[in-house]
Every structure is written in structure tokens, then in C-alpha cells.
PDB file of C-alpha atoms in Angstrom:
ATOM      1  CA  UNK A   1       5.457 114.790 -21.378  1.00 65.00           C
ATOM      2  CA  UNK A   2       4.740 113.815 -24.585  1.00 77.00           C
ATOM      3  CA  UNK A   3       5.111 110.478 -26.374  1.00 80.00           C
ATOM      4  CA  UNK A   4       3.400 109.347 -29.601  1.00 88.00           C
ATOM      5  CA  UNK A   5       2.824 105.920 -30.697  1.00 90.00           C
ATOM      6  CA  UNK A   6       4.540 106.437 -33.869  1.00 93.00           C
ATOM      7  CA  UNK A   7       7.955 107.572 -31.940  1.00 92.00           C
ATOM      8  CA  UNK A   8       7.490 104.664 -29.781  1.00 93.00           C
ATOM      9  CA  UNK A   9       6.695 102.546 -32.598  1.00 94.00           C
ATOM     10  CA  UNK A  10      10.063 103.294 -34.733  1.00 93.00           C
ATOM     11  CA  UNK A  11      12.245 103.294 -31.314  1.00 91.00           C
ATOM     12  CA  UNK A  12      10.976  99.789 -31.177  1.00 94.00           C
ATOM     13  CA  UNK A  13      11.366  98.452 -34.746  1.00 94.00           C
ATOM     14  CA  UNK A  14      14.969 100.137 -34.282  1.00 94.00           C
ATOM     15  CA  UNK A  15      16.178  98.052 -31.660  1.00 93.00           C
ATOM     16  CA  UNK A  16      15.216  94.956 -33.226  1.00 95.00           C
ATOM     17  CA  UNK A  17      11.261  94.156 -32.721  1.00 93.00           C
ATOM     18  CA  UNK A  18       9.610  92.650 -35.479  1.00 94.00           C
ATOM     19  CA  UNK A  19       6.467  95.076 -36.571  1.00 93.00           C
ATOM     20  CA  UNK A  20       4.088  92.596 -35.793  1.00 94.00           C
ATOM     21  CA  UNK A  21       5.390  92.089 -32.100  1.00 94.00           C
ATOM     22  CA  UNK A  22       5.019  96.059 -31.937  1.00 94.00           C
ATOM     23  CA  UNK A  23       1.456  96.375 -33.291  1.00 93.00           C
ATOM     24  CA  UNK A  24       0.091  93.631 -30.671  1.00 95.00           C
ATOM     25  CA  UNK A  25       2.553  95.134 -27.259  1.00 95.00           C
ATOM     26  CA  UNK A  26       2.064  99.003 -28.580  1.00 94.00           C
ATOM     27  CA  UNK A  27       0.063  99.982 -25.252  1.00 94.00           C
ATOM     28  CA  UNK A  28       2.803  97.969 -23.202  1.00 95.00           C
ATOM     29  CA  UNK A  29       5.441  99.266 -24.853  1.00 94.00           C
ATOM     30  CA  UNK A  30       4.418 102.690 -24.610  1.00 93.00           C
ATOM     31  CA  UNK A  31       3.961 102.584 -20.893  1.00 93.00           C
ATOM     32  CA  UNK A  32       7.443 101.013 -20.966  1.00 93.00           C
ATOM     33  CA  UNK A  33       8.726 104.495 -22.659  1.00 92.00           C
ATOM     34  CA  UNK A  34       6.836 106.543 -19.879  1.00 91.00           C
ATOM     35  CA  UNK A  35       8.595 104.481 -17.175  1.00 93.00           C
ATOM     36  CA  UNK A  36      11.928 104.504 -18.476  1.00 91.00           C
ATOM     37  CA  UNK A  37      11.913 108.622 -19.285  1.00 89.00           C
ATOM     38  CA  UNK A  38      10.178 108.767 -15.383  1.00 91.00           C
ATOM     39  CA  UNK A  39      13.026 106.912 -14.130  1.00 92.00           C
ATOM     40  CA  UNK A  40      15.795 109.406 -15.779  1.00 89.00           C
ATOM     41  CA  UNK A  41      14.139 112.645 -14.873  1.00 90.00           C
ATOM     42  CA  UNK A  42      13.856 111.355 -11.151  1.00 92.00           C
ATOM     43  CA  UNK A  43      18.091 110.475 -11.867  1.00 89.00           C
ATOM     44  CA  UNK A  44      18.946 113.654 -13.214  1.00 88.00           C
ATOM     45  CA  UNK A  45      16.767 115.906 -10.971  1.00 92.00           C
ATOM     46  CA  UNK A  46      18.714 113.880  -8.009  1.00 91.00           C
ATOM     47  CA  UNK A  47      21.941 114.822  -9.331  1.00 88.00           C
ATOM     48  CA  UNK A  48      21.154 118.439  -9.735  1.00 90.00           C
ATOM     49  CA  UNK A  49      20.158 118.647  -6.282  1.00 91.00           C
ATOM     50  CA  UNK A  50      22.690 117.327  -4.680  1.00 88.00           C
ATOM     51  CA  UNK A  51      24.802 119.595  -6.863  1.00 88.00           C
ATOM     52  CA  UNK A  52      23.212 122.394  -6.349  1.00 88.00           C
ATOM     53  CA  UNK A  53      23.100 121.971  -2.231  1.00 88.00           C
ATOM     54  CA  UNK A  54      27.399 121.158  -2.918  1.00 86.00           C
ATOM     55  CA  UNK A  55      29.190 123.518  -0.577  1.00 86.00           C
ATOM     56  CA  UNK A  56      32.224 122.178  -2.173  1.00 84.00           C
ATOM     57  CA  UNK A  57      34.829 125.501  -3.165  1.00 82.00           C
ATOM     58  CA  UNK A  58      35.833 123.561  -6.221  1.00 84.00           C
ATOM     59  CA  UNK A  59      32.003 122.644  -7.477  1.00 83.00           C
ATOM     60  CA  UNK A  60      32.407 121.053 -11.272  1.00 82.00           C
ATOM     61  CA  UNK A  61      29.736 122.744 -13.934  1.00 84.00           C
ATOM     62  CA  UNK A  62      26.671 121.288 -13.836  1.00 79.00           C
ATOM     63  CA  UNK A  63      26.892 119.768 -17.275  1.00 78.00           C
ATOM     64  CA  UNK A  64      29.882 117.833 -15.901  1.00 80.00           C
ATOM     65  CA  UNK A  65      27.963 115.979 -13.326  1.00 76.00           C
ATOM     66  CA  UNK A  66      24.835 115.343 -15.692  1.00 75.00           C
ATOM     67  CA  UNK A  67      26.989 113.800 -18.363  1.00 76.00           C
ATOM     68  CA  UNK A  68      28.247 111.358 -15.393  1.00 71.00           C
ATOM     69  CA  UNK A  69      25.003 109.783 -15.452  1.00 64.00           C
ATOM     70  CA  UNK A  70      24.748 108.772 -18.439  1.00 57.00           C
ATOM     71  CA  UNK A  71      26.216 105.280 -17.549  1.00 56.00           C
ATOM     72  CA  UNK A  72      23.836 102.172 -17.572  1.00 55.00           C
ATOM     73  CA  UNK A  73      21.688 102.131 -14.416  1.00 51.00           C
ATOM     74  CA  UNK A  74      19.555  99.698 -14.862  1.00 47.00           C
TER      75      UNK A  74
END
């Protein structure tokens, strides 16, 4: 995976953080961004599984139960 400290940079000054705060916390907040996209791969991956193991005759498209997750799970 793949993150750059300018993408983690403007994700941060887009939800709010003053640049300063952003320059000083960059490592921190990058490690943040690796947790966080860790933590929804392990969630989705989960979810296919167990839809994928489903023995269920009416089984819902797999897109169906992905967009489920997308509540807050924090």
C-alpha cells in the first residue's frame, strides 16, 4: 500500500488541522492513515468471507454486503 505525505498532508488540512499542527504530527499522522486503511481491509476482507462461505439459496451480490459496511465502526 501506498501513502504519500502529501495525500496525507491535504486529507489532514481538509478535515480541519491547521498546517502547522500537520508539519510537526506528519510521521504520526501518517501512521494514523496506515492504521485506519489496515483496519478497513481486515473489515471488508471479513465480510467477503463470510459471504463467500454463505450457503444461503438467496445470497445478496457481493457489492450489497460491502456497501453495508460502510457505517461508522469506530
Amino acid at each position: 500500500m501506498r501513502v504519500t505525505t502529501r495525500g496525507v498532508t491535504k486529507l489532514a488540512v481538509e478535515a480541519g488541522l491547521p498546517e502547522s499542527l500537520v508539519d510537526r504530527h506528519i510521521d504520526d499522522l501518517i501512521t494514523f492513515t496506515l492504521q485506519v486503511v489496515k483496519r478497513e481491509r481486515k473489515i471488508c476482507k471479513q465480510a467477503i468471507r463470510a459471504w463467500y462461505f454463505d450457503n444461503s439459496l438467496s445470497k445478496p451480490p457481493l457489492f450489497d454486503v460491502l456497501d453495508e459496511i460502510e457505517e461508522d465502526v469506530v
